[in-house]
Amino acid sequence: RRRCSILSLINFALGDVKLPDWLLRSLFWKAPMQMDAFVIEWLNRSGEFVIDRQQGVWRRQRAGLDGQKVYVDHLLEQLEQGKMSFDEVIGDLIIGLVAGIDTTSNTAEYALLLLAKYPHVQQQVREEISSAMTSRNLKRFELSLVNELHIFRAFVHEVLRISAVVVMGLPHYSGKKPLKLELEDGREYSVPGSTLIHCNTLLISRYIDWESGQRLEKENTDIHLEYWLDPDTKRFKINGNHVSFGTGKRDCPGQALAVRSLYVLLAELLMRYKFVAPG
């Protein structure tokens, strides 16, 4: 029986409540099949791989850039060792494209717009990166510098807050028993058992004042580096309101990779270009 990682992901998000495969397929079958076909065609056109789904064939035809292994090579090793099926490998790549590459690239685009809109912030971030690189006599940015770059880290996380490219978190189900919640202001809520719950990421990110906790009438798209800087030490710290990647044991497994990718991409661009808004 075909195993589709997208369907597995949906069931994973549902938690304790497991929907039967036949129901998931009837609801979500067409999109996964189209995505499968797209990924296979894309990899075949690259000239690096030969893939035939009907024959179950998937092999590398020529070496990649500099002969180095890439993520697909590691997946193929799992396939050859019988640890993953053909469809699971395809599904894993699709999840990477949809949940990783697309979201990260959209966030990076937002970052460039914000850099152009707030030139003083752009200058602050550039000077901090340049100073750290100079002190270590580096010609290119290295991730080992990140812990020294408190303003830069604050900016990247503020981009995540403002962009909110994933406006709603993945669906979750509460446990079988009712769940009682008590807020800091004393209000109590009772969530019935087996209730579908979405995290309203957009509202938390843009319509809540993270300092007072009050609901805002207008969206907050201004840069607030202070949300991410300790008021005493001015060092970077994660804000408890940060939900861009979800929270708890079911948060995004690609969070570390996504944030590191943004660090490298934006630092390299800032060291080479100045971003200016038209007019």
Short mmCIF file of C-alpha atoms in Angstrom, two decimals:
data_model
loop_
_atom_site.label_atom_id
_atom_site.label_comp_id
_atom_site.label_asym_id
_atom_site.label_seq_id
_atom_site.Cartn_x
_atom_site.Cartn_y
_atom_site.Cartn_z
CA ARG A 1 0.00 0.00 0.00
CA ARG A 2 1.32 3.42 -0.96
CA ARG A 3 2.68 5.47 1.90
CA CYS A 4 2.60 9.21 1.34
CA SER A 5 4.65 11.39 3.67
CA ILE A 6 2.22 14.28 3.25
CA LEU A 7 -0.58 12.12 4.62
CA SER A 8 1.70 10.98 7.41
CA LEU A 9 2.46 14.62 8.20
CA ILE A 10 -1.26 15.42 8.45
CA ASN A 11 -1.83 12.51 10.80
CA PHE A 12 1.23 13.58 12.81
CA ALA A 13 -0.27 17.05 13.22
CA LEU A 14 -3.55 15.59 14.44
CA GLY A 15 -1.83 14.02 17.44
CA ASP A 16 -3.84 11.39 19.31
CA VAL A 17 -6.69 11.42 16.81
CA LYS A 18 -5.71 9.26 13.82
CA LEU A 19 -7.77 9.48 10.66
CA PRO A 20 -7.88 6.37 8.44
CA ASP A 21 -5.72 6.46 5.31
CA TRP A 22 -8.73 6.04 3.01
CA LEU A 23 -10.28 9.23 4.42
CA LEU A 24 -7.06 11.19 4.13
CA ARG A 25 -6.60 9.99 0.55
CA SER A 26 -10.12 11.00 -0.41
CA LEU A 27 -9.48 14.48 0.98
CA PHE A 28 -5.87 15.10 -0.03
CA TRP A 29 -4.99 12.54 -2.75
CA LYS A 30 -4.95 14.73 -5.88
CA ALA A 31 -2.47 17.32 -4.59
CA PRO A 32 0.16 14.78 -3.42
CA MET A 33 0.01 12.95 -6.76
CA GLN A 34 0.52 16.20 -8.68
CA MET A 35 3.40 17.21 -6.42
CA ASP A 36 5.00 13.78 -6.80
CA ALA A 37 4.90 14.09 -10.60
CA PHE A 38 6.34 17.62 -10.45
CA VAL A 39 9.29 16.61 -8.23
CA ILE A 40 10.12 13.54 -10.35
CA GLU A 41 10.04 15.58 -13.58
CA TRP A 42 12.17 18.31 -11.99
CA LEU A 43 14.84 15.86 -10.80
CA ASN A 44 14.90 14.05 -14.17
CA ARG A 45 15.37 17.34 -16.02
CA SER A 46 18.34 18.23 -13.81
CA GLY A 47 20.31 15.49 -15.58
CA GLU A 48 21.77 14.30 -12.28
CA PHE A 49 19.19 11.59 -11.61
CA VAL A 50 17.25 8.92 -13.48
CA ILE A 51 13.86 8.23 -11.92
CA ASP A 52 11.18 5.81 -13.10
CA ARG A 53 8.38 5.44 -10.61
CA GLN A 54 6.70 2.48 -12.29
CA GLN A 55 9.95 0.52 -12.39
CA GLY A 56 10.96 1.71 -8.94
CA VAL A 57 14.25 3.04 -10.35
CA TRP A 58 16.07 5.96 -8.79
CA ARG A 59 19.80 6.40 -9.31
CA ARG A 60 22.31 9.19 -9.68
CA GLN A 61 23.45 9.65 -13.28
CA ARG A 62 26.25 12.17 -12.79
CA ALA A 63 28.04 13.71 -9.84
CA GLY A 64 26.74 16.88 -8.26
CA LEU A 65 28.60 20.16 -7.79
CA ASP A 66 32.20 19.53 -6.64
CA GLY A 67 31.32 15.85 -6.25
CA GLN A 68 29.81 16.51 -2.83
CA LYS A 69 26.82 14.62 -1.49
CA VAL A 70 23.58 16.50 -1.16
CA TYR A 71 20.43 15.74 0.82
CA VAL A 72 18.96 13.62 -1.98
CA ASP A 73 22.01 11.33 -1.87
CA HIS A 74 21.40 10.61 1.80
CA LEU A 75 17.76 9.81 1.05
CA LEU A 76 18.86 7.42 -1.72
CA GLU A 77 21.12 5.62 0.74
CA GLN A 78 18.09 5.12 2.99
CA LEU A 79 16.16 3.82 -0.03
CA GLU A 80 18.92 1.36 -0.99
CA GLN A 81 19.16 0.09 2.58
CA GLY A 82 15.41 -0.48 2.73
CA LYS A 83 14.94 2.07 5.50
CA MET A 84 12.67 4.26 3.35
CA SER A 85 10.31 3.46 0.51
CA PHE A 86 10.34 5.16 -2.91
CA ASP A 87 7.23 7.15 -2.02
CA GLU A 88 8.59 8.19 1.35
CA VAL A 89 11.68 9.64 -0.33
CA ILE A 90 9.48 11.63 -2.74
CA GLY A 91 7.25 12.76 0.12
CA ASP A 92 10.26 13.88 2.16
CA LEU A 93 11.51 16.03 -0.73
CA ILE A 94 8.07 17.57 -1.21
CA ILE A 95 7.84 18.50 2.46
CA GLY A 96 11.29 20.09 2.21
CA LEU A 97 10.23 22.15 -0.81
CA VAL A 98 6.88 23.28 0.57
CA ALA A 99 7.68 23.67 4.27
CA GLY A 100 11.33 24.73 3.97
CA ILE A 101 12.49 26.31 0.74
CA ASP A 102 9.34 28.29 -0.08
CA THR A 103 8.82 29.67 3.42
CA THR A 104 12.49 30.58 3.91
CA SER A 105 12.76 32.33 0.54
CA ASN A 106 9.59 34.34 1.19
CA THR A 107 10.93 35.37 4.60
CA ALA A 108 14.22 36.44 3.00
CA GLU A 109 12.33 38.60 0.49
CA TYR A 110 10.53 40.29 3.38
CA ALA A 111 13.89 40.88 5.07
CA LEU A 112 15.23 42.75 2.03
CA LEU A 113 12.14 44.96 1.92
CA LEU A 114 12.51 45.79 5.62
CA LEU A 115 16.21 46.56 5.20
CA ALA A 116 15.34 49.04 2.45
CA LYS A 117 12.48 50.55 4.47
CA TYR A 118 14.60 51.02 7.60
CA PRO A 119 18.07 52.16 6.43
CA HIS A 120 19.22 52.94 9.99
CA VAL A 121 18.55 49.34 11.02
CA GLN A 122 20.32 48.13 7.88
CA GLN A 123 23.36 50.20 8.84
CA GLN A 124 23.32 48.92 12.43
CA VAL A 125 23.21 45.31 11.31
CA ARG A 126 25.88 45.76 8.63
CA GLU A 127 28.27 47.50 11.02
CA GLU A 128 27.83 44.77 13.64
CA ILE A 129 28.58 42.00 11.13
CA SER A 130 31.50 43.90 9.60
CA SER A 131 33.03 44.58 13.02
CA ALA A 132 32.81 40.92 14.05
CA MET A 133 34.36 39.77 10.76
CA THR A 134 37.16 42.31 11.00
CA SER A 135 38.02 41.29 14.57
CA ARG A 136 38.49 37.70 13.37
CA ASN A 137 40.16 38.69 10.11
CA LEU A 138 37.45 36.95 8.07
CA LYS A 139 36.72 37.71 4.44
CA ARG A 140 33.42 35.80 4.40
CA PHE A 141 30.69 35.38 6.98
CA GLU A 142 30.81 32.29 9.18
CA LEU A 143 28.03 30.92 11.38
CA SER A 144 30.45 30.79 14.30
CA LEU A 145 30.00 34.58 14.56
CA VAL A 146 26.28 34.42 15.23
CA ASN A 147 26.44 34.38 19.03
CA GLU A 148 28.28 37.72 18.90
CA LEU A 149 25.72 39.36 16.60
CA HIS A 150 22.87 40.31 18.92
CA ILE A 151 21.38 43.07 16.74
CA PHE A 152 21.57 40.86 13.65
CA ARG A 153 19.84 37.97 15.40
CA ALA A 154 17.19 40.33 16.73
CA PHE A 155 16.60 41.64 13.21
CA VAL A 156 16.24 38.16 11.69
CA HIS A 157 13.72 37.13 14.34
CA GLU A 158 11.87 40.40 13.93
CA VAL A 159 11.60 39.61 10.21
CA LEU A 160 10.07 36.26 11.16
CA ARG A 161 7.54 38.07 13.35
CA ILE A 162 6.57 40.72 10.82
CA SER A 163 6.49 38.47 7.75
CA ALA A 164 4.48 35.69 9.41
CA VAL A 165 4.67 33.74 6.14
CA VAL A 166 2.78 30.84 7.75
CA VAL A 167 -0.28 32.68 9.03
CA MET A 168 -1.84 29.64 10.72
CA GLY A 169 0.03 26.84 12.44
CA LEU A 170 -0.56 23.21 11.54
CA PRO A 171 -3.77 21.77 13.02
CA HIS A 172 -3.52 19.97 16.35
CA TYR A 173 -6.02 18.02 18.40
CA SER A 174 -6.42 18.35 22.12
CA GLY A 175 -6.29 15.14 24.16
CA LYS A 176 -9.29 12.94 24.75
CA LYS A 177 -10.01 14.65 28.07
CA PRO A 178 -11.10 18.31 28.38
CA LEU A 179 -8.25 20.74 28.90
CA LYS A 180 -8.48 23.65 31.33
CA LEU A 181 -6.40 26.75 30.66
CA GLU A 182 -5.80 29.64 33.05
CA LEU A 183 -4.47 32.91 31.66
CA GLU A 184 -2.21 35.35 33.48
CA ASP A 185 -5.15 37.73 34.01
CA GLY A 186 -7.08 35.01 35.82
CA ARG A 187 -9.49 34.10 33.03
CA GLU A 188 -10.11 30.41 32.49
CA TYR A 189 -10.94 28.47 29.35
CA SER A 190 -12.08 24.89 28.94
CA VAL A 191 -11.13 23.15 25.70
CA PRO A 192 -13.31 20.10 24.99
CA GLY A 193 -11.59 16.81 24.30
CA SER A 194 -10.59 15.93 20.71
CA THR A 195 -10.92 19.55 19.57
CA LEU A 196 -9.15 20.75 16.42
CA ILE A 197 -6.89 23.67 17.36
CA HIS A 198 -5.04 26.14 15.15
CA CYS A 199 -2.42 28.60 16.35
CA ASN A 200 -3.26 32.05 14.96
CA THR A 201 0.34 32.96 14.16
CA LEU A 202 -0.59 36.13 12.28
CA LEU A 203 -2.58 37.57 15.16
CA ILE A 204 0.08 36.76 17.77
CA SER A 205 2.83 38.19 15.57
CA ARG A 206 1.23 41.39 14.33
CA TYR A 207 -1.79 42.23 16.46
CA ILE A 208 -0.39 41.76 19.98
CA ASP A 209 1.88 44.26 21.72
CA TRP A 210 4.67 41.97 22.93
CA GLU A 211 5.62 44.36 25.72
CA SER A 212 2.18 44.97 27.26
CA GLY A 213 0.42 41.86 25.95
CA GLN A 214 -2.52 43.99 24.81
CA ARG A 215 -4.46 43.41 21.59
CA LEU A 216 -3.75 46.03 18.90
CA GLU A 217 -6.34 47.55 16.58
CA LYS A 218 -3.85 47.95 13.73
CA GLU A 219 -1.19 45.47 12.69
CA ASN A 220 2.29 46.08 14.07
CA THR A 221 4.70 45.88 11.13
CA ASP A 222 7.29 48.28 12.51
CA ILE A 223 10.68 46.87 13.54
CA HIS A 224 11.03 46.36 17.28
CA LEU A 225 14.50 45.03 17.94
CA GLU A 226 13.84 45.53 21.67
CA TYR A 227 11.48 42.55 21.57
CA TRP A 228 14.55 40.34 21.21
CA LEU A 229 17.17 42.15 23.30
CA ASP A 230 17.61 41.86 27.05
CA PRO A 231 16.91 45.34 28.49
CA ASP A 232 19.92 45.17 30.81
CA THR A 233 22.61 43.33 28.84
CA LYS A 234 21.37 44.17 25.30
CA ARG A 235 22.14 40.58 24.39
CA PHE A 236 19.83 38.55 22.16
CA LYS A 237 17.15 36.44 23.82
CA ILE A 238 14.20 34.50 22.46
CA ASN A 239 10.87 36.17 23.11
CA GLY A 240 8.25 33.87 24.66
CA ASN A 241 5.65 35.13 22.15
CA HIS A 242 7.64 33.71 19.23
CA VAL A 243 5.42 31.14 17.49
CA SER A 244 6.62 31.31 13.87
CA PHE A 245 7.69 27.66 14.04
CA GLY A 246 5.05 26.48 16.48
CA THR A 247 5.80 25.52 20.07
CA GLY A 248 6.22 22.42 22.19
CA LYS A 249 7.09 18.89 21.11
CA ARG A 250 5.33 19.31 17.77
CA ASP A 251 7.15 22.46 16.68
CA CYS A 252 8.82 22.67 13.26
CA PRO A 253 11.74 20.20 13.01
CA GLY A 254 13.38 22.45 10.41
CA GLN A 255 13.51 25.55 12.62
CA ALA A 256 17.27 25.49 13.24
CA LEU A 257 18.05 24.94 9.55
CA ALA A 258 15.68 27.72 8.43
CA VAL A 259 17.10 30.30 10.86
CA ARG A 260 20.70 29.40 10.03
CA SER A 261 19.93 29.67 6.32
CA LEU A 262 18.57 33.17 6.88
CA TYR A 263 21.66 34.15 8.89
CA VAL A 264 24.03 33.08 6.11
CA LEU A 265 21.98 34.45 3.22
CA LEU A 266 21.28 37.86 4.74
CA ALA A 267 24.80 38.34 6.11
CA GLU A 268 26.35 37.57 2.72
CA LEU A 269 23.97 39.97 0.96
CA LEU A 270 24.52 42.74 3.50
CA MET A 271 28.29 42.50 3.05
CA ARG A 272 27.92 42.94 -0.71
CA TYR A 273 24.96 45.23 -1.30
CA LYS A 274 23.10 48.22 0.05
CA PHE A 275 19.32 47.99 -0.20
CA VAL A 276 17.47 51.16 -1.10
CA ALA A 277 13.73 51.67 -1.52
CA PRO A 278 12.62 53.23 -4.84
CA GLY A 279 12.08 56.96 -4.56
#
